[in-house]
Coordinates of C-alpha atoms in Angstrom, one line a residue:
Chain A
M1 CA 0.0 -0.1 -0.2
G2 CA 3.0 2.1 0.6
R3 CA 3.9 2.6 -3.1
P4 CA 3.1 5.9 -4.6
R5 CA 0.4 5.9 -7.1
S6 CA -1.0 8.3 -9.4
A7 CA -4.3 10.7 -7.9
A8 CA -6.5 9.4 -10.4
R9 CA -5.7 5.7 -9.8
N10 CA -6.1 6.2 -6.3
R11 CA -9.4 7.8 -6.2
A12 CA -11.3 5.1 -7.3
G13 CA -13.4 3.9 -4.5
R14 CA -12.7 6.4 -2.1
P15 CA -15.9 6.3 0.0
N16 CA -17.6 9.4 1.6
A17 CA -16.2 10.0 5.1
A18 CA -19.6 10.3 6.3
L19 CA -20.0 6.5 6.0
A20 CA -18.2 6.3 9.0
L21 CA -20.3 8.5 11.3
P22 CA -22.6 6.2 12.6
A23 CA -20.0 4.0 13.9
I24 CA -18.1 6.9 15.8
L25 CA -20.8 8.4 17.2
F26 CA -22.2 5.0 18.8
F27 CA -19.0 4.2 20.1
A28 CA -18.2 7.8 21.4
F29 CA -21.8 7.5 23.4
F30 CA -21.7 4.1 24.6
A31 CA -17.9 3.8 25.3
V32 CA -15.9 7.1 25.2
A33 CA -18.2 9.4 27.1
P34 CA -18.6 6.8 29.9
M35 CA -14.9 6.9 30.3
V36 CA -14.9 10.6 30.3
L37 CA -18.1 10.4 33.0
A38 CA -16.0 8.1 35.1
F39 CA -13.4 10.4 35.9
Y40 CA -16.4 13.3 36.6
L41 CA -18.3 10.6 38.8
S42 CA -14.9 9.9 40.9
F43 CA -14.9 13.6 41.9
T44 CA -18.9 13.0 43.3
Q45 CA -20.7 11.2 45.6
W46 CA -23.3 9.3 44.2
N47 CA -25.3 6.2 45.9
G48 CA -27.4 5.4 42.8
L49 CA -30.5 7.2 43.7
G50 CA -30.8 11.0 42.6
D51 CA -28.1 12.8 41.1
P52 CA -24.4 12.6 41.8
R53 CA -22.9 15.4 44.2
P54 CA -19.7 17.2 43.4
V55 CA -17.1 16.6 46.5
G56 CA -13.7 17.4 45.1
L57 CA -11.0 15.3 45.8
A58 CA -12.5 13.4 48.8
N59 CA -12.6 9.9 46.9
W60 CA -9.5 10.1 45.4
R61 CA -8.0 10.9 49.0
K62 CA -9.9 8.0 50.3
L63 CA -8.6 5.9 47.7
L64 CA -5.1 6.9 48.1
N65 CA -5.3 6.0 51.6
D66 CA -7.1 2.8 51.3
D67 CA -5.2 -0.5 52.1
R68 CA -7.7 -2.4 50.0
L69 CA -6.3 -0.4 46.9
T70 CA -2.8 -1.3 47.6
Q71 CA -3.6 -4.9 47.9
S72 CA -6.1 -5.0 45.1
L73 CA -3.3 -3.6 43.0
T74 CA -0.6 -5.8 44.0
V75 CA -3.2 -9.0 43.5
T76 CA -4.1 -7.9 40.1
V77 CA -0.5 -7.4 39.1
V78 CA 0.6 -10.6 40.4
L79 CA -2.6 -12.5 38.9
T80 CA -1.4 -10.9 35.7
V81 CA 1.8 -11.8 35.3
V82 CA 1.3 -15.5 36.8
S83 CA -1.5 -16.2 34.2
W84 CA 0.6 -14.8 31.4
A85 CA 3.6 -16.9 32.2
F86 CA 1.4 -19.9 32.7
Q87 CA -1.0 -19.2 29.5
T88 CA 2.0 -18.4 27.4
V89 CA 4.2 -21.6 28.0
L90 CA 1.2 -23.9 27.6
S91 CA -0.4 -22.3 24.5
L92 CA 2.9 -21.9 22.7
L93 CA 3.7 -25.6 23.1
L94 CA 0.4 -26.7 22.3
G95 CA 0.2 -24.1 19.5
V96 CA 3.4 -25.5 17.8
W97 CA 2.8 -28.9 18.4
A98 CA -0.8 -28.6 17.0
A99 CA 0.4 -26.8 13.7
G100 CA 1.8 -30.2 12.6
R101 CA -0.7 -31.6 10.0
Q102 CA -1.2 -35.5 11.3
R103 CA -4.7 -36.4 11.6
N104 CA -4.6 -37.2 15.7
R105 CA -3.4 -33.6 16.1
A106 CA -6.5 -32.2 14.1
V107 CA -9.0 -34.4 16.5
L108 CA -6.7 -33.4 19.6
S109 CA -7.1 -29.9 18.7
A110 CA -10.7 -29.9 18.2
I111 CA -11.1 -31.6 21.8
F112 CA -8.7 -29.0 23.2
F113 CA -11.1 -26.2 21.9
T114 CA -14.0 -27.4 23.8
P115 CA -13.6 -25.3 27.1
F116 CA -14.0 -22.4 24.7
L117 CA -17.5 -23.4 24.1
L118 CA -18.6 -22.4 27.6
S119 CA -19.1 -19.0 28.8
S120 CA -16.9 -17.6 31.6
T121 CA -20.0 -17.7 33.9
A122 CA -20.5 -21.4 33.0
I123 CA -16.7 -22.3 33.6
S124 CA -16.6 -20.5 36.9
L125 CA -19.5 -22.5 38.1
L126 CA -18.3 -25.8 36.8
F127 CA -15.1 -25.1 38.8
Y128 CA -17.1 -23.8 41.7
A129 CA -18.7 -27.1 42.0
L130 CA -15.8 -29.3 41.3
L131 CA -13.8 -27.6 44.0
D132 CA -16.5 -27.9 46.5
P133 CA -15.1 -29.5 49.5
N134 CA -18.3 -31.8 50.0
F135 CA -18.8 -32.6 46.2
G136 CA -15.9 -31.9 44.2
I137 CA -12.9 -33.5 43.0
I138 CA -10.5 -32.5 45.7
H139 CA -11.9 -32.8 49.2
A140 CA -10.1 -29.9 50.6
D141 CA -11.4 -26.2 51.1
T142 CA -9.1 -24.8 48.1
L143 CA -11.0 -21.7 47.8
G144 CA -10.9 -21.1 51.7
T145 CA -7.3 -20.7 51.3
T146 CA -5.2 -17.6 50.0
S147 CA -3.0 -19.7 47.8
G148 CA -5.6 -21.9 46.7
A149 CA -8.2 -19.3 45.7
F150 CA -5.3 -17.6 43.9
L151 CA -4.3 -20.9 41.9
A152 CA -7.7 -21.8 41.3
I153 CA -8.3 -18.4 39.7
V154 CA -5.0 -18.8 37.6
F155 CA -5.9 -22.3 36.3
V156 CA -9.6 -21.5 35.8
G157 CA -8.4 -18.5 33.6
G158 CA -5.9 -20.7 31.9
W159 CA -8.4 -23.6 31.2
Q160 CA -10.7 -21.0 29.7
F161 CA -8.1 -19.1 27.5
I162 CA -5.4 -21.5 26.3
P163 CA -7.6 -23.1 23.9
F164 CA -7.9 -19.4 22.1
H165 CA -4.2 -18.7 22.7
T166 CA -3.2 -22.1 21.0
L167 CA -5.3 -21.4 18.0
I168 CA -3.5 -17.9 17.8
Y169 CA 0.2 -19.7 17.8
Q170 CA -0.9 -22.5 15.9
G171 CA -1.9 -19.8 13.1
G172 CA 1.6 -17.9 13.8
A173 CA 3.5 -21.4 13.7
R174 CA 1.9 -22.4 10.3
Q175 CA 3.2 -19.1 8.7
I176 CA 6.9 -20.0 9.4
P177 CA 8.3 -20.6 6.0
E178 CA 9.3 -24.4 5.7
V179 CA 12.3 -23.6 3.7
L180 CA 13.9 -22.4 7.1
Y181 CA 13.5 -25.6 8.6
Q182 CA 14.8 -27.4 5.8
A183 CA 17.9 -25.4 5.6
A184 CA 18.6 -25.9 9.5
A185 CA 18.0 -29.9 9.1
I186 CA 20.7 -29.5 6.3
D187 CA 22.8 -27.9 8.9
G188 CA 22.4 -30.6 11.0
A189 CA 20.3 -28.7 13.7
G190 CA 18.2 -31.0 15.9
R191 CA 14.6 -30.3 17.1
L192 CA 15.3 -28.6 20.2
R193 CA 17.9 -26.4 18.5
Q194 CA 15.4 -25.7 15.6
F195 CA 12.7 -24.9 18.2
F196 CA 14.9 -22.2 20.0
S197 CA 16.7 -20.8 16.7
I198 CA 13.5 -20.8 14.2
T199 CA 10.4 -21.1 15.9
L200 CA 10.8 -19.2 18.9
P201 CA 12.2 -16.2 17.0
Q202 CA 9.4 -16.2 14.2
L203 CA 6.6 -16.4 16.9
R204 CA 7.6 -12.9 18.2
N205 CA 5.1 -11.0 16.5
T206 CA 2.6 -13.7 17.6
A207 CA 3.6 -13.7 21.0
T208 CA 3.4 -9.8 21.4
T209 CA -0.2 -10.1 20.2
S210 CA -1.2 -13.1 22.2
G211 CA 0.5 -11.8 25.3
V212 CA -1.0 -8.2 25.3
L213 CA -4.6 -10.0 24.5
M214 CA -3.9 -12.3 27.9
I215 CA -2.8 -9.2 29.7
V216 CA -5.7 -7.1 28.9
G217 CA -7.9 -10.4 29.2
S218 CA -6.8 -11.1 32.8
L219 CA -7.2 -7.3 34.0
T220 CA -11.0 -8.5 33.8
Y221 CA -11.1 -11.8 35.5
F222 CA -14.5 -10.5 37.0
E223 CA -16.8 -13.4 36.5
T224 CA -14.0 -16.0 37.8
V225 CA -13.5 -13.7 40.9
L226 CA -17.2 -12.7 41.5
I227 CA -18.3 -16.5 41.3
L228 CA -15.2 -18.5 42.6
T229 CA -14.1 -16.4 45.7
Q230 CA -16.1 -13.2 45.9
G231 CA -12.8 -11.5 46.4
G232 CA -11.9 -13.5 49.3
P233 CA -10.9 -15.4 51.6
G234 CA -11.4 -12.2 53.2
T235 CA -10.0 -9.6 50.4
D236 CA -7.0 -11.6 49.2
T237 CA -8.5 -12.1 45.5
A238 CA -10.2 -8.8 45.2
I239 CA -8.7 -7.6 41.8
L240 CA -9.4 -3.9 40.8
P241 CA -12.8 -4.8 38.9
Y242 CA -13.9 -6.4 41.8
L243 CA -13.0 -4.1 44.2
M244 CA -14.9 -1.7 41.7
Y245 CA -18.1 -3.8 41.6
Q246 CA -17.8 -4.0 45.4
A247 CA -17.7 -0.6 46.3
G248 CA -20.4 0.5 43.8
F249 CA -22.7 -2.0 43.5
K250 CA -22.4 -3.6 47.0
S251 CA -21.7 -0.6 48.9
Y252 CA -23.5 2.0 46.8
D253 CA -20.6 4.1 46.9
F254 CA -20.4 4.8 43.4
G255 CA -18.0 8.2 43.4
Y256 CA -15.6 5.8 45.1
A257 CA -16.0 3.0 42.5
S258 CA -15.7 5.6 39.7
A259 CA -12.2 6.6 41.5
V260 CA -11.3 2.6 41.1
A261 CA -12.7 2.5 37.6
S262 CA -10.4 5.5 36.6
F263 CA -7.4 3.6 37.5
L264 CA -8.3 0.9 35.4
V265 CA -9.0 3.3 32.6
I266 CA -5.6 4.7 32.8
A267 CA -3.9 1.3 33.1
A268 CA -6.0 -0.1 30.0
T269 CA -5.1 3.3 28.0
A270 CA -1.3 2.7 28.8
L271 CA -1.8 -1.1 27.7
S272 CA -3.6 -0.3 24.6
L273 CA -1.1 2.2 23.6
L274 CA 1.5 -0.7 24.3
M275 CA -0.3 -2.8 22.1
V276 CA -0.3 -0.4 19.2
R277 CA 3.3 0.1 19.5
L278 CA 4.5 -3.2 20.0
S279 CA 1.9 -5.3 17.4
G280 CA 1.7 -2.9 14.6
F281 CA -1.9 -2.9 14.5
G282 CA -1.5 0.8 14.1
A283 CA 0.4 0.8 10.8
M284 CA -2.2 1.0 8.2
R285 CA -0.5 -1.4 5.8
S286 CA -1.4 -5.0 4.7
T287 CA 0.5 -7.8 6.1
R288 CA 0.3 -9.8 3.2
E289 CA 3.3 -9.5 0.8
G290 CA 3.2 -7.4 -2.1
M291 CA -0.1 -5.9 -1.3
Chain B
M1 CA -9.5 -13.5 0.5
K2 CA -9.6 -15.4 3.6
T3 CA -8.7 -13.8 7.2
A4 CA -7.1 -16.7 7.9
P5 CA -3.5 -16.0 7.2
A6 CA -2.2 -17.5 3.7
P7 CA -0.1 -20.3 4.5
G8 CA 2.0 -19.5 1.3
P9 CA 4.5 -22.4 1.2
D10 CA 1.9 -24.8 3.0
R11 CA -0.4 -25.3 0.1
T12 CA 2.4 -26.7 -2.0
A13 CA 4.6 -28.0 0.5
P14 CA 4.6 -31.8 1.1
R15 CA 1.7 -32.6 3.8
R16 CA 4.3 -34.0 6.5
R17 CA 6.7 -31.3 8.1
H18 CA 9.8 -31.6 9.5
W19 CA 9.0 -31.9 13.0
S20 CA 6.4 -34.8 12.3
R21 CA 8.7 -37.0 10.4
R22 CA 10.0 -38.6 13.7
A23 CA 8.0 -39.2 16.4
N24 CA 8.1 -36.9 19.6
P25 CA 7.2 -38.6 22.6
L26 CA 7.9 -35.6 24.9
A27 CA 5.3 -33.3 22.9
G28 CA 3.2 -36.4 22.3
A29 CA 2.9 -37.0 26.4
G30 CA 2.6 -33.5 26.6
S31 CA -0.6 -32.9 24.6
V32 CA -1.9 -36.3 26.2
I33 CA -1.7 -34.6 29.6
W34 CA -3.4 -31.5 28.4
L35 CA -6.2 -33.7 27.0
A36 CA -6.9 -35.1 30.5
V37 CA -6.9 -31.2 31.8
V38 CA -9.7 -30.4 29.7
I39 CA -11.5 -33.6 29.6
V40 CA -11.6 -34.4 33.2
P41 CA -13.6 -31.4 34.2
V42 CA -15.9 -31.7 31.4
Y43 CA -16.5 -35.5 32.3
A44 CA -16.9 -34.7 36.0
M45 CA -19.4 -32.0 34.9
I46 CA -21.7 -34.5 32.7
S47 CA -21.7 -37.3 35.3
A48 CA -22.2 -35.1 38.0
S49 CA -25.4 -33.8 36.3
L50 CA -26.5 -37.3 36.0
T51 CA -26.4 -37.9 39.7
H52 CA -29.2 -37.7 41.9
Q53 CA -29.6 -35.0 44.3
S54 CA -29.6 -37.3 47.4
E55 CA -26.5 -38.9 46.0
A56 CA -24.6 -35.8 45.8
L57 CA -23.4 -34.8 49.4
G58 CA -20.1 -36.6 49.9
H59 CA -20.0 -37.7 46.6
N60 CA -16.8 -37.4 44.5
A61 CA -17.1 -35.9 41.2
L62 CA -15.2 -38.3 39.5
K63 CA -17.2 -41.2 40.6
P64 CA -20.1 -42.1 38.0
P65 CA -23.7 -41.9 39.4
S66 CA -24.8 -45.1 40.5
H67 CA -28.4 -44.4 39.1
P68 CA -28.0 -42.0 36.5
T69 CA -31.2 -39.6 36.2
L70 CA -32.3 -36.8 34.0
D71 CA -34.2 -35.2 36.8
N72 CA -31.8 -32.2 37.2
Y73 CA -32.1 -31.5 33.5
D74 CA -35.7 -31.7 34.1
T75 CA -35.6 -29.2 37.0
V76 CA -33.7 -26.8 35.1
L77 CA -35.8 -26.7 31.9
H78 CA -38.8 -26.1 34.0
N79 CA -37.0 -23.2 35.6
G80 CA -37.5 -21.0 32.5
F81 CA -34.5 -22.3 30.7
G82 CA -36.3 -21.9 27.2
H83 CA -36.9 -18.0 28.3
L84 CA -33.2 -17.3 29.2
L85 CA -31.8 -18.9 25.8
W86 CA -34.4 -17.0 23.5
N87 CA -33.3 -13.6 25.3
T88 CA -29.5 -14.6 24.9
A89 CA -30.4 -15.5 21.1
L90 CA -32.2 -12.1 20.6
V91 CA -29.1 -10.3 22.3
A92 CA -26.5 -12.2 20.4
A93 CA -28.3 -11.5 17.0
A94 CA -29.0 -7.6 17.9
V95 CA -25.4 -7.2 18.6
V96 CA -24.3 -8.8 15.6
V97 CA -26.4 -6.8 13.3
I98 CA -25.7 -3.5 14.9
V99 CA -21.8 -4.4 14.9
L100 CA -21.9 -5.0 11.2
A101 CA -24.1 -2.4 10.1
L102 CA -21.6 0.1 11.9
C103 CA -18.2 -1.3 11.5
V104 CA -18.2 -2.6 7.9
P105 CA -18.7 1.3 6.7
L106 CA -16.5 2.7 9.2
S107 CA -13.6 -0.1 8.2
Y108 CA -14.3 0.6 4.5
V109 CA -13.5 4.4 5.1
A110 CA -10.9 3.9 7.5
V111 CA -8.6 1.6 4.7
R112 CA -9.9 3.8 1.6
T113 CA -9.6 7.3 2.7
R114 CA -6.2 8.8 4.2
S115 CA -7.4 12.3 5.5
V116 CA -6.4 12.9 9.1
W117 CA -10.0 12.2 10.4
S118 CA -10.2 8.8 9.3
G119 CA -7.1 7.8 11.0
A120 CA -7.9 9.5 14.2
A121 CA -11.1 7.7 14.0
F122 CA -9.5 4.5 13.5
R123 CA -6.8 5.0 16.4
L124 CA -9.7 5.9 18.7
F125 CA -11.2 2.1 18.0
L126 CA -7.7 1.0 18.7
L127 CA -7.4 2.6 22.0
G128 CA -10.8 1.0 22.7
V129 CA -9.3 -2.3 22.3
A130 CA -7.9 -2.5 25.8
I131 CA -10.7 -0.8 27.6
P132 CA -12.3 -3.0 29.9
A133 CA -16.2 -3.1 30.4
Q134 CA -15.8 -3.1 34.2
A135 CA -14.1 0.5 33.9
V136 CA -17.1 2.2 32.7
V137 CA -19.9 0.1 34.1
V138 CA -20.7 2.9 36.6
P139 CA -21.2 5.9 34.4
L140 CA -23.0 3.7 32.0
Y141 CA -25.5 2.8 34.7
L142 CA -26.0 6.3 35.2
M143 CA -26.7 6.9 31.5
I144 CA -29.0 3.7 30.8
A145 CA -31.0 4.9 33.9
K146 CA -31.4 8.3 32.4
L147 CA -32.2 7.2 29.0
N148 CA -35.2 4.8 30.6
L149 CA -33.4 1.4 29.3
Y150 CA -32.9 0.1 32.7
D151 CA -33.9 -3.6 33.0
S152 CA -34.4 -4.3 29.2
L153 CA -32.8 -6.2 26.9
L154 CA -31.6 -2.8 25.1
A155 CA -29.7 -2.1 28.1
I156 CA -27.5 -5.0 27.5
I157 CA -27.3 -5.1 23.8
L158 CA -26.3 -1.5 23.3
P159 CA -23.0 -1.5 25.3
T160 CA -22.3 -5.1 24.6
A161 CA -22.4 -4.0 20.9
A162 CA -20.3 -0.8 21.5
F163 CA -17.8 -2.7 23.3
A164 CA -17.5 -5.5 20.5
M165 CA -16.7 -2.8 18.1
P166 CA -12.8 -2.2 18.4
V167 CA -11.7 -5.8 17.8
S168 CA -14.3 -6.1 14.8
V169 CA -12.9 -2.7 13.4
L170 CA -9.3 -4.3 13.8
I171 CA -10.3 -7.7 11.9
L172 CA -12.4 -6.0 9.4
T173 CA -9.6 -3.3 8.6
G174 CA -7.1 -6.4 8.3
T175 CA -9.3 -8.1 5.8
L176 CA -10.1 -5.0 3.7
R177 CA -6.4 -3.9 3.6
D178 CA -5.9 -7.3 1.3
I179 CA -8.4 -6.1 -1.5
S180 CA -6.5 -5.0 -4.4
E181 CA -6.5 -1.5 -5.9
D182 CA -6.9 -2.6 -9.0
L183 CA -10.3 -3.8 -8.4
Y184 CA -11.7 -0.7 -7.2
E185 CA -10.1 1.0 -10.2
A186 CA -11.7 -1.5 -12.4
M187 CA -14.9 -0.8 -10.8
G188 CA -14.5 2.8 -11.0
L189 CA -13.6 2.7 -14.8
D190 CA -17.5 1.1 -15.0
G191 CA -18.5 4.2 -13.0
A192 CA -19.5 2.4 -10.1
S193 CA -20.4 4.6 -6.9
T194 CA -18.9 3.9 -3.6
T195 CA -22.0 2.5 -2.4
R196 CA -21.9 -0.1 -5.0
M197 CA -18.2 -0.7 -4.5
L198 CA -19.3 -1.7 -0.8
F199 CA -21.8 -3.8 -1.6
Q200 CA -20.7 -5.4 -4.8
L201 CA -16.7 -5.5 -4.0
V202 CA -15.8 -4.7 -0.3
I203 CA -18.5 -7.1 1.3
P204 CA -18.1 -10.1 -0.7
L205 CA -14.5 -10.0 -0.5
A206 CA -14.3 -9.4 3.2
K207 CA -16.8 -12.6 3.7
G208 CA -13.8 -14.1 5.8
G209 CA -13.5 -11.2 8.0
I210 CA -17.1 -10.5 8.4
S211 CA -18.0 -14.4 9.3
T212 CA -15.3 -13.8 12.1
V213 CA -16.8 -10.6 13.4
V214 CA -20.0 -12.3 13.3
V215 CA -18.5 -15.0 15.6
Y216 CA -16.7 -12.4 17.7
A217 CA -19.6 -10.6 18.7
A218 CA -22.0 -13.1 19.0
L219 CA -19.6 -14.9 21.5
Q220 CA -19.4 -11.4 23.3
A221 CA -22.8 -11.4 23.6
W222 CA -23.3 -14.9 24.5
N223 CA -20.5 -14.5 27.2
G224 CA -21.3 -11.4 29.1
L225 CA -22.4 -11.4 32.5
L226 CA -21.4 -7.8 33.7
F227 CA -23.9 -5.7 31.8
P228 CA -27.0 -8.2 32.5
L229 CA -25.9 -8.2 36.2
I230 CA -26.0 -4.6 36.5
F231 CA -28.4 -3.0 33.8
T232 CA -31.4 -5.8 34.5
Q233 CA -33.2 -6.7 37.5
S234 CA -36.4 -8.6 36.7
D235 CA -37.1 -12.0 35.0
G236 CA -38.3 -10.5 31.9
P237 CA -34.9 -9.6 30.2
R238 CA -32.9 -12.2 32.1
V239 CA -30.3 -13.8 29.8
L240 CA -28.5 -17.2 30.3
T241 CA -25.4 -16.2 31.8
L242 CA -27.5 -14.3 34.8
G243 CA -29.9 -17.3 34.6
L244 CA -26.6 -19.5 35.7
F245 CA -25.5 -17.1 38.0
N246 CA -28.8 -16.7 39.8
Y247 CA -28.8 -20.8 40.3
V248 CA -26.2 -20.5 42.4
S249 CA -28.7 -18.9 45.0
E250 CA -31.7 -20.4 44.0
F251 CA -30.6 -24.0 43.9
G252 CA -28.0 -23.7 46.9
V253 CA -26.6 -27.0 47.7
N254 CA -28.2 -28.8 44.5
I255 CA -24.7 -29.0 42.6
P256 CA -26.3 -31.6 40.2
A257 CA -29.2 -29.3 38.8
L258 CA -26.3 -26.4 39.3
L259 CA -24.0 -28.4 36.7
A260 CA -27.1 -29.5 34.5
S261 CA -27.7 -25.8 33.8
V262 CA -24.0 -25.3 32.8
V263 CA -24.0 -28.4 30.4
L264 CA -27.4 -26.9 28.9
S265 CA -25.7 -23.5 28.5
G266 CA -23.2 -25.3 26.2
V267 CA -25.0 -26.9 24.1
P268 CA -26.6 -24.3 21.7
I269 CA -23.0 -23.2 21.1
F270 CA -21.8 -26.8 20.8
V271 CA -24.1 -27.3 17.8
V272 CA -23.1 -24.3 16.3
Y273 CA -19.6 -25.4 16.6
L274 CA -20.6 -28.8 15.0
V275 CA -22.1 -27.1 12.3
A276 CA -19.6 -24.1 11.4
R277 CA -16.4 -25.6 12.7
R278 CA -14.3 -24.1 10.1
A279 CA -15.7 -20.9 10.2
L280 CA -15.3 -20.4 13.9
V281 CA -11.8 -21.8 14.3
G282 CA -10.2 -20.2 11.1
G283 CA -11.7 -17.0 12.0
L284 CA -10.5 -16.8 15.5
M285 CA -6.9 -18.4 14.2
G286 CA -6.9 -15.2 12.0
V287 CA -7.3 -12.7 15.3
G288 CA -3.8 -12.5 16.3
G289 CA -2.0 -15.0 13.4
K290 CA 0.1 -12.0 11.9

């Protein structure tokens, strides 16, 4: 696309920009305006009834002196990093393996995909039942201990999302040119050597895309936390979105909840800027050769 | 033109690749372990959903039921499951229609015009990719209430559609960029209007991307719990995820019935999967496979 073309050739099929307007207005109204409104509401007090009342910096002052925020931030970051590591290693290995073409791989890949057919809610409920001390697989109060609850969230998140990321890595691995491996084989490189010298470097961009999606995704493990642990034991697994939910829709302190939400917006915006940078999504060019 | 990345050399290469020439016992073992990780919970869920409630307490979920029963399914189906399914299908269909109607023209403009404005609009949607719905649910709650939409299906549909848009735009622009300049030019020489190009060139050639967006948007609608949980209250607009969530309190310790409802919630999408496996998997593979 970057090649220079004559103005006349370029003009064909240039649509009127007004075609894009409905989408922009809709998105601005239901997604961008609420973000701005979240910042405004963080400077008000509102219990969900009547109108929000401005209170200046009170919510922010309260938030920054709140131990729950520090704890929640820590849990969110640790959960995100651990989930990322767990999911990346497994989906990379599974994806590269599944990129092979024998029949049994196709069948197994289809089975590996099954968790994706259940919603987060359904999956969380499934593990809620399977981790029940009286009924489940492990007859111990897994969710009642801090480390148990934390590992359960990481595992359930992985169980749900590894199939999807495996698919991404499978797509990436299939695009690696066969000649690279042929050349390496002629040079006498073994399978392990080929994996580290060809497969891994070639999957760099795939890993970035998948990694960013994982990080953004685990910021929002809301359903899993809501159903599996309710933020517990105590507040040990109360990630930021759950803290926000609790402050707003349990304690009816919507101003405070908005301050927490503003935190999330800042974190998410930073992440998405990073994503645009790293993944090349922002570059308006075709990813296919010669187009 | 497919969204699934063109496999290039794959098409002509011999079917067996270098790493499949010799058996790889480690990888084989690993895949079998993962198979167990996937299958055991699914098996336990189905087996437990067939367990009689009186047998459930102190029962190990891995043990098959001694007297399999369909009672739990009966209970769930008589608890308004059809209504939940119908609402969910309505929400999913509406979200898909809104997303396509808005995002296809937008992506066309973003790819084909190079004005500052279209670039800015595209970047706005890119930023939206990472914005979690949780972050804006409080102000949305206020807006939904002010619009008199609280406790209606529209209260779920509109925000869900808005939050499905960024990724949809990403997928669609990715596909539309691969349409050759020459095709526009040829149609331009025939005197085609841009509207005609949209319907006769862009949409037919973007089928791959469009079907991915259909799957993606429908899944968003199918999976969402947060918006239904916060923007609805009564039985009328209740959707499947919220219904499942409420079963926890309704059925209390009746875990077999709870799991039967989880199984049932997976059945519709499993049917879609059987019918449209290729589109579903191929489309999702294209999301990040570049």
